[in-house]
Amino acid sequence: MSGINEFIDNEVKSNDVVLFMKGTPQFPQCGFSGQVVQMLDYIGVDYKGINVLADADLRQGIKDYSNWPTIPQLYIKGEFIGGCDIVREMFQAGELQSHFEEHGIAVKGAA
């Protein structure tokens, strides 16, 4: 495993929710990353945003790690969920919220 792979693996496994994105949660630098941030913020879940633009090796490494060609990428409890389209579909169907709850991750407005 390369250094970048170890870094990604560690982030994914040591944080309940990780979003690999372009920019930061406060300042997304692409529309798709921004949309996922909005959905996560709306649900009210705590997550770690990792800016792939800060490191070219990381930007390529996350694509290799997940075998997924695009960014953003959302991970929940070490599991790759998908990119913006998949997250949006799950969000609109109410599946994203229930996925968090099923994994014991607190969401805003959950009783």
PDB file of N, CA and C in Angstrom:
ATOM      1  N   MET A   1       0.850  -1.200   0.000  1.00  0.00           N
ATOM      2  CA  MET A   1       0.000   0.000   0.000  1.00  0.00           C
ATOM      3  C   MET A   1       0.885   1.250   0.000  1.00  0.00           C
ATOM      4  N   SER A   2       0.581   2.156  -0.878  1.00  0.00           N
ATOM      5  CA  SER A   2       1.375   3.392  -0.936  1.00  0.00           C
ATOM      6  C   SER A   2       1.013   4.303   0.229  1.00  0.00           C
ATOM      7  N   GLY A   3       1.849   5.317   0.438  1.00  0.00           N
ATOM      8  CA  GLY A   3       1.597   6.266   1.512  1.00  0.00           C
ATOM      9  C   GLY A   3       0.250   6.944   1.388  1.00  0.00           C
ATOM     10  N   ILE A   4      -0.115   7.320   0.168  1.00  0.00           N
ATOM     11  CA  ILE A   4      -1.389   8.028  -0.031  1.00  0.00           C
ATOM     12  C   ILE A   4      -2.557   7.084   0.231  1.00  0.00           C
ATOM     13  N   ASN A   5      -2.395   5.821  -0.175  1.00  0.00           N
ATOM     14  CA  ASN A   5      -3.430   4.828   0.079  1.00  0.00           C
ATOM     15  C   ASN A   5      -3.619   4.603   1.574  1.00  0.00           C
ATOM     16  N   GLU A   6      -2.516   4.558   2.299  1.00  0.00           N
ATOM     17  CA  GLU A   6      -2.580   4.390   3.757  1.00  0.00           C
ATOM     18  C   GLU A   6      -3.280   5.581   4.403  1.00  0.00           C
ATOM     19  N   PHE A   7      -2.962   6.783   3.916  1.00  0.00           N
ATOM     20  CA  PHE A   7      -3.606   7.996   4.434  1.00  0.00           C
ATOM     21  C   PHE A   7      -5.119   7.922   4.222  1.00  0.00           C
ATOM     22  N   ILE A   8      -5.535   7.586   2.995  1.00  0.00           N
ATOM     23  CA  ILE A   8      -6.961   7.508   2.664  1.00  0.00           C
ATOM     24  C   ILE A   8      -7.630   6.438   3.527  1.00  0.00           C
ATOM     25  N   ASP A   9      -7.001   5.273   3.582  1.00  0.00           N
ATOM     26  CA  ASP A   9      -7.544   4.149   4.345  1.00  0.00           C
ATOM     27  C   ASP A   9      -7.747   4.538   5.807  1.00  0.00           C
ATOM     28  N   ASN A  10      -6.769   5.224   6.364  1.00  0.00           N
ATOM     29  CA  ASN A  10      -6.844   5.655   7.757  1.00  0.00           C
ATOM     30  C   ASN A  10      -7.970   6.664   7.964  1.00  0.00           C
ATOM     31  N   GLU A  11      -8.098   7.632   7.058  1.00  0.00           N
ATOM     32  CA  GLU A  11      -9.164   8.644   7.174  1.00  0.00           C
ATOM     33  C   GLU A  11     -10.544   7.994   7.089  1.00  0.00           C
ATOM     34  N   VAL A  12     -10.689   7.093   6.136  1.00  0.00           N
ATOM     35  CA  VAL A  12     -11.976   6.440   5.899  1.00  0.00           C
ATOM     36  C   VAL A  12     -12.373   5.570   7.096  1.00  0.00           C
ATOM     37  N   LYS A  13     -11.373   4.914   7.706  1.00  0.00           N
ATOM     38  CA  LYS A  13     -11.676   3.979   8.786  1.00  0.00           C
ATOM     39  C   LYS A  13     -11.717   4.629  10.164  1.00  0.00           C
ATOM     40  N   SER A  14     -11.122   5.818  10.303  1.00  0.00           N
ATOM     41  CA  SER A  14     -11.090   6.434  11.630  1.00  0.00           C
ATOM     42  C   SER A  14     -12.124   7.545  11.794  1.00  0.00           C
ATOM     43  N   ASN A  15     -12.865   7.870  10.748  1.00  0.00           N
ATOM     44  CA  ASN A  15     -13.946   8.856  10.826  1.00  0.00           C
ATOM     45  C   ASN A  15     -15.247   8.198  10.369  1.00  0.00           C
ATOM     46  N   ASP A  16     -16.337   8.466  11.079  1.00  0.00           N
ATOM     47  CA  ASP A  16     -17.621   7.858  10.705  1.00  0.00           C
ATOM     48  C   ASP A  16     -18.072   8.288   9.316  1.00  0.00           C
ATOM     49  N   VAL A  17     -17.905   9.574   9.026  1.00  0.00           N
ATOM     50  CA  VAL A  17     -18.354  10.108   7.741  1.00  0.00           C
ATOM     51  C   VAL A  17     -17.237  10.969   7.156  1.00  0.00           C
ATOM     52  N   VAL A  18     -16.803  10.634   5.949  1.00  0.00           N
ATOM     53  CA  VAL A  18     -15.738  11.383   5.288  1.00  0.00           C
ATOM     54  C   VAL A  18     -16.192  11.753   3.882  1.00  0.00           C
ATOM     55  N   LEU A  19     -15.977  13.017   3.537  1.00  0.00           N
ATOM     56  CA  LEU A  19     -16.269  13.479   2.190  1.00  0.00           C
ATOM     57  C   LEU A  19     -14.966  13.968   1.551  1.00  0.00           C
ATOM     58  N   PHE A  20     -14.521  13.233   0.533  1.00  0.00           N
ATOM     59  CA  PHE A  20     -13.392  13.697  -0.274  1.00  0.00           C
ATOM     60  C   PHE A  20     -13.979  14.626  -1.327  1.00  0.00           C
ATOM     61  N   MET A  21     -13.519  15.876  -1.334  1.00  0.00           N
ATOM     62  CA  MET A  21     -14.179  16.909  -2.132  1.00  0.00           C
ATOM     63  C   MET A  21     -13.175  17.900  -2.691  1.00  0.00           C
ATOM     64  N   LYS A  22     -13.657  18.698  -3.618  1.00  0.00           N
ATOM     65  CA  LYS A  22     -12.851  19.803  -4.136  1.00  0.00           C
ATOM     66  C   LYS A  22     -13.183  21.037  -3.314  1.00  0.00           C
ATOM     67  N   GLY A  23     -12.193  21.512  -2.578  1.00  0.00           N
ATOM     68  CA  GLY A  23     -12.414  22.619  -1.660  1.00  0.00           C
ATOM     69  C   GLY A  23     -12.675  22.086  -0.255  1.00  0.00           C
ATOM     70  N   THR A  24     -13.274  22.941   0.569  1.00  0.00           N
ATOM     71  CA  THR A  24     -13.581  22.579   1.951  1.00  0.00           C
ATOM     72  C   THR A  24     -15.084  22.703   2.180  1.00  0.00           C
ATOM     73  N   PRO A  25     -15.604  22.112   3.263  1.00  0.00           N
ATOM     74  CA  PRO A  25     -17.039  22.266   3.535  1.00  0.00           C
ATOM     75  C   PRO A  25     -17.468  23.731   3.603  1.00  0.00           C
ATOM     76  N   GLN A  26     -16.579  24.615   4.084  1.00  0.00           N
ATOM     77  CA  GLN A  26     -16.911  26.035   4.178  1.00  0.00           C
ATOM     78  C   GLN A  26     -16.850  26.711   2.796  1.00  0.00           C
ATOM     79  N   PHE A  27     -15.909  26.254   1.956  1.00  0.00           N
ATOM     80  CA  PHE A  27     -15.719  26.850   0.634  1.00  0.00           C
ATOM     81  C   PHE A  27     -15.552  25.774  -0.435  1.00  0.00           C
ATOM     82  N   PRO A  28     -16.646  25.115  -0.813  1.00  0.00           N
ATOM     83  CA  PRO A  28     -16.546  24.115  -1.879  1.00  0.00           C
ATOM     84  C   PRO A  28     -16.072  24.784  -3.176  1.00  0.00           C
ATOM     85  N   GLN A  29     -15.218  24.083  -3.923  1.00  0.00           N
ATOM     86  CA  GLN A  29     -14.682  24.656  -5.149  1.00  0.00           C
ATOM     87  C   GLN A  29     -15.188  23.954  -6.398  1.00  0.00           C
ATOM     88  N   CYS A  30     -16.266  23.190  -6.253  1.00  0.00           N
ATOM     89  CA  CYS A  30     -16.972  22.691  -7.431  1.00  0.00           C
ATOM     90  C   CYS A  30     -18.423  22.487  -7.050  1.00  0.00           C
ATOM     91  N   GLY A  31     -19.294  22.605  -8.025  1.00  0.00           N
ATOM     92  CA  GLY A  31     -20.729  22.534  -7.769  1.00  0.00           C
ATOM     93  C   GLY A  31     -21.172  21.219  -7.159  1.00  0.00           C
ATOM     94  N   PHE A  32     -20.574  20.116  -7.620  1.00  0.00           N
ATOM     95  CA  PHE A  32     -20.974  18.801  -7.126  1.00  0.00           C
ATOM     96  C   PHE A  32     -20.581  18.628  -5.657  1.00  0.00           C
ATOM     97  N   SER A  33     -19.366  19.073  -5.321  1.00  0.00           N
ATOM     98  CA  SER A  33     -18.939  19.027  -3.919  1.00  0.00           C
ATOM     99  C   SER A  33     -19.871  19.882  -3.069  1.00  0.00           C
ATOM    100  N   GLY A  34     -20.218  21.064  -3.589  1.00  0.00           N
ATOM    101  CA  GLY A  34     -21.110  21.967  -2.871  1.00  0.00           C
ATOM    102  C   GLY A  34     -22.469  21.357  -2.600  1.00  0.00           C
ATOM    103  N   GLN A  35     -22.992  20.617  -3.590  1.00  0.00           N
ATOM    104  CA  GLN A  35     -24.301  19.977  -3.415  1.00  0.00           C
ATOM    105  C   GLN A  35     -24.265  18.935  -2.305  1.00  0.00           C
ATOM    106  N   VAL A  36     -23.207  18.125  -2.280  1.00  0.00           N
ATOM    107  CA  VAL A  36     -23.110  17.090  -1.247  1.00  0.00           C
ATOM    108  C   VAL A  36     -22.969  17.734   0.138  1.00  0.00           C
ATOM    109  N   VAL A  37     -22.174  18.800   0.218  1.00  0.00           N
ATOM    110  CA  VAL A  37     -22.036  19.542   1.478  1.00  0.00           C
ATOM    111  C   VAL A  37     -23.406  20.041   1.948  1.00  0.00           C
ATOM    112  N   GLN A  38     -24.186  20.597   1.027  1.00  0.00           N
ATOM    113  CA  GLN A  38     -25.518  21.102   1.389  1.00  0.00           C
ATOM    114  C   GLN A  38     -26.414  19.987   1.931  1.00  0.00           C
ATOM    115  N   MET A  39     -26.355  18.822   1.303  1.00  0.00           N
ATOM    116  CA  MET A  39     -27.188  17.704   1.754  1.00  0.00           C
ATOM    117  C   MET A  39     -26.752  17.221   3.133  1.00  0.00           C
ATOM    118  N   LEU A  40     -25.441  17.105   3.341  1.00  0.00           N
ATOM    119  CA  LEU A  40     -24.941  16.653   4.644  1.00  0.00           C
ATOM    120  C   LEU A  40     -25.269  17.676   5.723  1.00  0.00           C
ATOM    121  N   ASP A  41     -25.136  18.962   5.388  1.00  0.00           N
ATOM    122  CA  ASP A  41     -25.457  20.012   6.347  1.00  0.00           C
ATOM    123  C   ASP A  41     -26.953  20.007   6.668  1.00  0.00           C
ATOM    124  N   TYR A  42     -27.782  19.770   5.646  1.00  0.00           N
ATOM    125  CA  TYR A  42     -29.231  19.738   5.845  1.00  0.00           C
ATOM    126  C   TYR A  42     -29.612  18.598   6.790  1.00  0.00           C
ATOM    127  N   ILE A  43     -29.004  17.438   6.569  1.00  0.00           N
ATOM    128  CA  ILE A  43     -29.271  16.287   7.437  1.00  0.00           C
ATOM    129  C   ILE A  43     -28.730  16.553   8.836  1.00  0.00           C
ATOM    130  N   GLY A  44     -27.668  17.345   8.899  1.00  0.00           N
ATOM    131  CA  GLY A  44     -27.110  17.728  10.188  1.00  0.00           C
ATOM    132  C   GLY A  44     -26.159  16.696  10.762  1.00  0.00           C
ATOM    133  N   VAL A  45     -25.452  16.005   9.875  1.00  0.00           N
ATOM    134  CA  VAL A  45     -24.529  14.968  10.311  1.00  0.00           C
ATOM    135  C   VAL A  45     -23.115  15.549  10.407  1.00  0.00           C
ATOM    136  N   ASP A  46     -22.365  15.082  11.399  1.00  0.00           N
ATOM    137  CA  ASP A  46     -20.961  15.494  11.510  1.00  0.00           C
ATOM    138  C   ASP A  46     -20.137  14.709  10.489  1.00  0.00           C
ATOM    139  N   TYR A  47     -19.274  15.394   9.776  1.00  0.00           N
ATOM    140  CA  TYR A  47     -18.430  14.705   8.802  1.00  0.00           C
ATOM    141  C   TYR A  47     -17.104  15.436   8.670  1.00  0.00           C
ATOM    142  N   LYS A  48     -16.148  14.735   8.104  1.00  0.00           N
ATOM    143  CA  LYS A  48     -14.844  15.332   7.843  1.00  0.00           C
ATOM    144  C   LYS A  48     -14.725  15.557   6.345  1.00  0.00           C
ATOM    145  N   GLY A  49     -14.453  16.795   5.960  1.00  0.00           N
ATOM    146  CA  GLY A  49     -14.218  17.111   4.561  1.00  0.00           C
ATOM    147  C   GLY A  49     -12.721  17.121   4.286  1.00  0.00           C
ATOM    148  N   ILE A  50     -12.305  16.444   3.218  1.00  0.00           N
ATOM    149  CA  ILE A  50     -10.896  16.406   2.840  1.00  0.00           C
ATOM    150  C   ILE A  50     -10.757  16.987   1.443  1.00  0.00           C
ATOM    151  N   ASN A  51      -9.946  18.031   1.338  1.00  0.00           N
ATOM    152  CA  ASN A  51      -9.784  18.773   0.087  1.00  0.00           C
ATOM    153  C   ASN A  51      -8.766  18.082  -0.816  1.00  0.00           C
ATOM    154  N   VAL A  52      -9.254  17.490  -1.906  1.00  0.00           N
ATOM    155  CA  VAL A  52      -8.342  16.779  -2.815  1.00  0.00           C
ATOM    156  C   VAL A  52      -7.516  17.737  -3.667  1.00  0.00           C
ATOM    157  N   LEU A  53      -7.943  19.006  -3.737  1.00  0.00           N
ATOM    158  CA  LEU A  53      -7.193  19.980  -4.540  1.00  0.00           C
ATOM    159  C   LEU A  53      -5.870  20.353  -3.878  1.00  0.00           C
ATOM    160  N   ALA A  54      -5.760  20.052  -2.582  1.00  0.00           N
ATOM    161  CA  ALA A  54      -4.546  20.399  -1.841  1.00  0.00           C
ATOM    162  C   ALA A  54      -3.378  19.477  -2.201  1.00  0.00           C
ATOM    163  N   ASP A  55      -3.662  18.353  -2.853  1.00  0.00           N
ATOM    164  CA  ASP A  55      -2.622  17.353  -3.089  1.00  0.00           C
ATOM    165  C   ASP A  55      -2.977  16.527  -4.329  1.00  0.00           C
ATOM    166  N   ALA A  56      -2.153  16.642  -5.379  1.00  0.00           N
ATOM    167  CA  ALA A  56      -2.412  15.923  -6.632  1.00  0.00           C
ATOM    168  C   ALA A  56      -2.393  14.411  -6.422  1.00  0.00           C
ATOM    169  N   ASP A  57      -1.511  13.931  -5.547  1.00  0.00           N
ATOM    170  CA  ASP A  57      -1.449  12.490  -5.276  1.00  0.00           C
ATOM    171  C   ASP A  57      -2.743  12.017  -4.620  1.00  0.00           C
ATOM    172  N   LEU A  58      -3.271  12.831  -3.732  1.00  0.00           N
ATOM    173  CA  LEU A  58      -4.529  12.494  -3.064  1.00  0.00           C
ATOM    174  C   LEU A  58      -5.676  12.503  -4.072  1.00  0.00           C
ATOM    175  N   ARG A  59      -5.660  13.479  -4.958  1.00  0.00           N
ATOM    176  CA  ARG A  59      -6.738  13.604  -5.948  1.00  0.00           C
ATOM    177  C   ARG A  59      -6.810  12.357  -6.823  1.00  0.00           C
ATOM    178  N   GLN A  60      -5.648  11.852  -7.249  1.00  0.00           N
ATOM    179  CA  GLN A  60      -5.624  10.616  -8.033  1.00  0.00           C
ATOM    180  C   GLN A  60      -5.816   9.396  -7.130  1.00  0.00           C
ATOM    181  N   GLY A  61      -5.217   9.457  -5.948  1.00  0.00           N
ATOM    182  CA  GLY A  61      -5.247   8.318  -5.039  1.00  0.00           C
ATOM    183  C   GLY A  61      -6.645   7.916  -4.616  1.00  0.00           C
ATOM    184  N   ILE A  62      -7.520   8.891  -4.398  1.00  0.00           N
ATOM    185  CA  ILE A  62      -8.881   8.567  -3.959  1.00  0.00           C
ATOM    186  C   ILE A  62      -9.650   7.883  -5.086  1.00  0.00           C
ATOM    187  N   LYS A  63      -9.358   8.261  -6.326  1.00  0.00           N
ATOM    188  CA  LYS A  63     -10.015   7.610  -7.474  1.00  0.00           C
ATOM    189  C   LYS A  63      -9.560   6.156  -7.591  1.00  0.00           C
ATOM    190  N   ASP A  64      -8.283   5.923  -7.333  1.00  0.00           N
ATOM    191  CA  ASP A  64      -7.757   4.554  -7.372  1.00  0.00           C
ATOM    192  C   ASP A  64      -8.307   3.733  -6.202  1.00  0.00           C
ATOM    193  N   TYR A  65      -8.385   4.377  -5.043  1.00  0.00           N
ATOM    194  CA  TYR A  65      -8.829   3.698  -3.809  1.00  0.00           C
ATOM    195  C   TYR A  65     -10.249   3.160  -3.969  1.00  0.00           C
ATOM    196  N   SER A  66     -11.119   3.987  -4.525  1.00  0.00           N
ATOM    197  CA  SER A  66     -12.533   3.624  -4.636  1.00  0.00           C
ATOM    198  C   SER A  66     -12.858   2.973  -5.974  1.00  0.00           C
ATOM    199  N   ASN A  67     -11.924   3.087  -6.923  1.00  0.00           N
ATOM    200  CA  ASN A  67     -12.179   2.669  -8.304  1.00  0.00           C
ATOM    201  C   ASN A  67     -13.382   3.436  -8.864  1.00  0.00           C
ATOM    202  N   TRP A  68     -13.434   4.720  -8.529  1.00  0.00           N
ATOM    203  CA  TRP A  68     -14.538   5.613  -8.944  1.00  0.00           C
ATOM    204  C   TRP A  68     -13.890   6.846  -9.554  1.00  0.00           C
ATOM    205  N   PRO A  69     -14.325   7.276 -10.750  1.00  0.00           N
ATOM    206  CA  PRO A  69     -13.551   8.280 -11.487  1.00  0.00           C
ATOM    207  C   PRO A  69     -13.754   9.732 -11.076  1.00  0.00           C
ATOM    208  N   THR A  70     -14.774   9.993 -10.282  1.00  0.00           N
ATOM    209  CA  THR A  70     -15.106  11.401 -10.025  1.00  0.00           C
ATOM    210  C   THR A  70     -15.061  11.736  -8.540  1.00  0.00           C
ATOM    211  N   ILE A  71     -15.014  13.036  -8.280  1.00  0.00           N
ATOM    212  CA  ILE A  71     -15.019  13.597  -6.937  1.00  0.00           C
ATOM    213  C   ILE A  71     -16.181  14.585  -6.914  1.00  0.00           C
ATOM    214  N   PRO A  72     -16.955  14.682  -5.867  1.00  0.00           N
ATOM    215  CA  PRO A  72     -16.746  14.180  -4.506  1.00  0.00           C
ATOM    216  C   PRO A  72     -17.033  12.686  -4.346  1.00  0.00           C
ATOM    217  N   GLN A  73     -16.525  12.154  -3.233  1.00  0.00           N
ATOM    218  CA  GLN A  73     -16.779  10.779  -2.843  1.00  0.00           C
ATOM    219  C   GLN A  73     -17.129  10.759  -1.357  1.00  0.00           C
ATOM    220  N   LEU A  74     -18.235  10.097  -1.048  1.00  0.00           N
ATOM    221  CA  LEU A  74     -18.712  10.034   0.330  1.00  0.00           C
ATOM    222  C   LEU A  74     -18.503   8.635   0.897  1.00  0.00           C
ATOM    223  N   TYR A  75     -17.944   8.586   2.108  1.00  0.00           N
ATOM    224  CA  TYR A  75     -17.748   7.334   2.827  1.00  0.00           C
ATOM    225  C   TYR A  75     -18.482   7.394   4.155  1.00  0.00           C
ATOM    226  N   ILE A  76     -19.189   6.310   4.487  1.00  0.00           N
ATOM    227  CA  ILE A  76     -19.867   6.200   5.773  1.00  0.00           C
ATOM    228  C   ILE A  76     -19.379   4.918   6.442  1.00  0.00           C
ATOM    229  N   LYS A  77     -18.780   5.064   7.623  1.00  0.00           N
ATOM    230  CA  LYS A  77     -18.269   3.914   8.395  1.00  0.00           C
ATOM    231  C   LYS A  77     -17.369   3.031   7.528  1.00  0.00           C
ATOM    232  N   GLY A  78     -16.495   3.646   6.755  1.00  0.00           N
ATOM    233  CA  GLY A  78     -15.541   2.901   5.958  1.00  0.00           C
ATOM    234  C   GLY A  78     -16.071   2.380   4.637  1.00  0.00           C
ATOM    235  N   GLU A  79     -17.358   2.607   4.362  1.00  0.00           N
ATOM    236  CA  GLU A  79     -17.978   2.102   3.142  1.00  0.00           C
ATOM    237  C   GLU A  79     -18.126   3.233   2.135  1.00  0.00           C
ATOM    238  N   PHE A  80     -17.690   2.986   0.895  1.00  0.00           N
ATOM    239  CA  PHE A  80     -17.850   3.976  -0.167  1.00  0.00           C
ATOM    240  C   PHE A  80     -19.314   4.017  -0.582  1.00  0.00           C
ATOM    241  N   ILE A  81     -19.926   5.181  -0.488  1.00  0.00           N
ATOM    242  CA  ILE A  81     -21.343   5.343  -0.828  1.00  0.00           C
ATOM    243  C   ILE A  81     -21.511   5.734  -2.290  1.00  0.00           C
ATOM    244  N   GLY A  82     -20.749   6.733  -2.720  1.00  0.00           N
ATOM    245  CA  GLY A  82     -20.842   7.158  -4.112  1.00  0.00           C
ATOM    246  C   GLY A  82     -20.509   8.624  -4.261  1.00  0.00           C
ATOM    247  N   GLY A  83     -20.783   9.122  -5.457  1.00  0.00           N
ATOM    248  CA  GLY A  83     -20.551  10.519  -5.768  1.00  0.00           C
ATOM    249  C   GLY A  83     -21.824  11.331  -5.658  1.00  0.00           C
ATOM    250  N   CYS A  84     -21.809  12.506  -6.241  1.00  0.00           N
ATOM    251  CA  CYS A  84     -22.910  13.462  -6.083  1.00  0.00           C
ATOM    252  C   CYS A  84     -24.256  12.888  -6.530  1.00  0.00           C
ATOM    253  N   ASP A  85     -24.306  12.250  -7.699  1.00  0.00           N
ATOM    254  CA  ASP A  85     -25.583  11.753  -8.228  1.00  0.00           C
ATOM    255  C   ASP A  85     -26.208  10.716  -7.314  1.00  0.00           C
ATOM    256  N   ILE A  86     -25.385   9.767  -6.867  1.00  0.00           N
ATOM    257  CA  ILE A  86     -25.879   8.693  -5.996  1.00  0.00           C
ATOM    258  C   ILE A  86     -26.324   9.271  -4.660  1.00  0.00           C
ATOM    259  N   VAL A  87     -25.516  10.171  -4.099  1.00  0.00           N
ATOM    260  CA  VAL A  87     -25.862  10.783  -2.806  1.00  0.00           C
ATOM    261  C   VAL A  87     -27.165  11.573  -2.945  1.00  0.00           C
ATOM    262  N   ARG A  88     -27.320  12.309  -4.059  1.00  0.00           N
ATOM    263  CA  ARG A  88     -28.542  13.100  -4.269  1.00  0.00           C
ATOM    264  C   ARG A  88     -29.763  12.191  -4.362  1.00  0.00           C
ATOM    265  N   GLU A  89     -29.639  11.087  -5.118  1.00  0.00           N
ATOM    266  CA  GLU A  89     -30.764  10.160  -5.252  1.00  0.00           C
ATOM    267  C   GLU A  89     -31.146   9.573  -3.897  1.00  0.00           C
ATOM    268  N   MET A  90     -30.135   9.183  -3.111  1.00  0.00           N
ATOM    269  CA  MET A  90     -30.403   8.628  -1.777  1.00  0.00           C
ATOM    270  C   MET A  90     -31.048   9.677  -0.873  1.00  0.00           C
ATOM    271  N   PHE A  91     -30.547  10.911  -0.972  1.00  0.00           N
ATOM    272  CA  PHE A  91     -31.073  12.007  -0.160  1.00  0.00           C
ATOM    273  C   PHE A  91     -32.544  12.252  -0.485  1.00  0.00           C
ATOM    274  N   GLN A  92     -32.852  12.335  -1.778  1.00  0.00           N
ATOM    275  CA  GLN A  92     -34.223  12.640  -2.198  1.00  0.00           C
ATOM    276  C   GLN A  92     -35.187  11.520  -1.835  1.00  0.00           C
ATOM    277  N   ALA A  93     -34.689  10.287  -1.802  1.00  0.00           N
ATOM    278  CA  ALA A  93     -35.531   9.137  -1.455  1.00  0.00           C
ATOM    279  C   ALA A  93     -35.631   8.924   0.056  1.00  0.00           C
ATOM    280  N   GLY A  94     -34.855   9.731   0.817  1.00  0.00           N
ATOM    281  CA  GLY A  94     -34.837   9.560   2.260  1.00  0.00           C
ATOM    282  C   GLY A  94     -33.917   8.430   2.716  1.00  0.00           C
ATOM    283  N   GLU A  95     -33.196   7.834   1.772  1.00  0.00           N
ATOM    284  CA  GLU A  95     -32.331   6.687   2.094  1.00  0.00           C
ATOM    285  C   GLU A  95     -31.040   7.121   2.775  1.00  0.00           C
ATOM    286  N   LEU A  96     -30.570   8.320   2.437  1.00  0.00           N
ATOM    287  CA  LEU A  96     -29.308   8.778   3.018  1.00  0.00           C
ATOM    288  C   LEU A  96     -29.465   8.960   4.531  1.00  0.00           C
ATOM    289  N   GLN A  97     -30.559   9.612   4.910  1.00  0.00           N
ATOM    290  CA  GLN A  97     -30.832   9.837   6.321  1.00  0.00           C
ATOM    291  C   GLN A  97     -30.933   8.511   7.070  1.00  0.00           C
ATOM    292  N   SER A  98     -31.687   7.563   6.515  1.00  0.00           N
ATOM    293  CA  SER A  98     -31.863   6.284   7.205  1.00  0.00           C
ATOM    294  C   SER A  98     -30.565   5.483   7.212  1.00  0.00           C
ATOM    295  N   HIS A  99     -29.739   5.644   6.175  1.00  0.00           N
ATOM    296  CA  HIS A  99     -28.440   4.960   6.140  1.00  0.00           C
ATOM    297  C   HIS A  99     -27.564   5.423   7.306  1.00  0.00           C
ATOM    298  N   PHE A 100     -27.558   6.724   7.557  1.00  0.00           N
ATOM    299  CA  PHE A 100     -26.804   7.252   8.702  1.00  0.00           C
ATOM    300  C   PHE A 100     -27.339   6.656  10.005  1.00  0.00           C
ATOM    301  N   GLU A 101     -28.660   6.680  10.160  1.00  0.00           N
ATOM    302  CA  GLU A 101     -29.277   6.207  11.400  1.00  0.00           C
ATOM    303  C   GLU A 101     -28.999   4.717  11.626  1.00  0.00           C
ATOM    304  N   GLU A 102     -29.072   3.931  10.540  1.00  0.00           N
ATOM    305  CA  GLU A 102     -28.806   2.496  10.637  1.00  0.00           C
ATOM    306  C   GLU A 102     -27.372   2.225  11.103  1.00  0.00           C
ATOM    307  N   HIS A 103     -26.465   3.137  10.774  1.00  0.00           N
ATOM    308  CA  HIS A 103     -25.060   2.986  11.162  1.00  0.00           C
ATOM    309  C   HIS A 103     -24.738   3.704  12.474  1.00  0.00           C
ATOM    310  N   GLY A 104     -25.792   4.150  13.162  1.00  0.00           N
ATOM    311  CA  GLY A 104     -25.612   4.745  14.489  1.00  0.00           C
ATOM    312  C   GLY A 104     -25.011   6.135  14.460  1.00  0.00           C
ATOM    313  N   ILE A 105     -25.227   6.848  13.334  1.00  0.00           N
ATOM    314  CA  ILE A 105     -24.687   8.208  13.208  1.00  0.00           C
ATOM    315  C   ILE A 105     -25.838   9.193  13.403  1.00  0.00           C
ATOM    316  N   ALA A 106     -25.657  10.094  14.347  1.00  0.00           N
ATOM    317  CA  ALA A 106     -26.730  11.027  14.703  1.00  0.00           C
ATOM    318  C   ALA A 106     -27.024  12.000  13.557  1.00  0.00           C
ATOM    319  N   VAL A 107     -28.293  12.190  13.276  1.00  0.00           N
ATOM    320  CA  VAL A 107     -28.725  13.190  12.302  1.00  0.00           C
ATOM    321  C   VAL A 107     -29.620  14.197  12.996  1.00  0.00           C
ATOM    322  N   LYS A 108     -29.635  15.398  12.429  1.00  0.00           N
ATOM    323  CA  LYS A 108     -30.443  16.474  13.001  1.00  0.00           C
ATOM    324  C   LYS A 108     -31.924  16.113  12.875  1.00  0.00           C
ATOM    325  N   GLY A 109     -32.659  16.331  13.924  1.00  0.00           N
ATOM    326  CA  GLY A 109     -34.087  16.090  13.853  1.00  0.00           C
ATOM    327  C   GLY A 109     -34.462  14.634  14.090  1.00  0.00           C
ATOM    328  N   ALA A 110     -33.462  13.778  14.295  1.00  0.00           N
ATOM    329  CA  ALA A 110     -33.773  12.393  14.623  1.00  0.00           C
ATOM    330  C   ALA A 110     -34.193  12.319  16.092  1.00  0.00           C
ATOM    331  N   ALA A 111     -35.273  11.618  16.352  1.00  0.00           N
ATOM    332  CA  ALA A 111     -35.784  11.551  17.733  1.00  0.00           C
ATOM    333  C   ALA A 111     -34.856  10.727  18.609  1.00  0.00           C
TER     334      ALA A 111
END
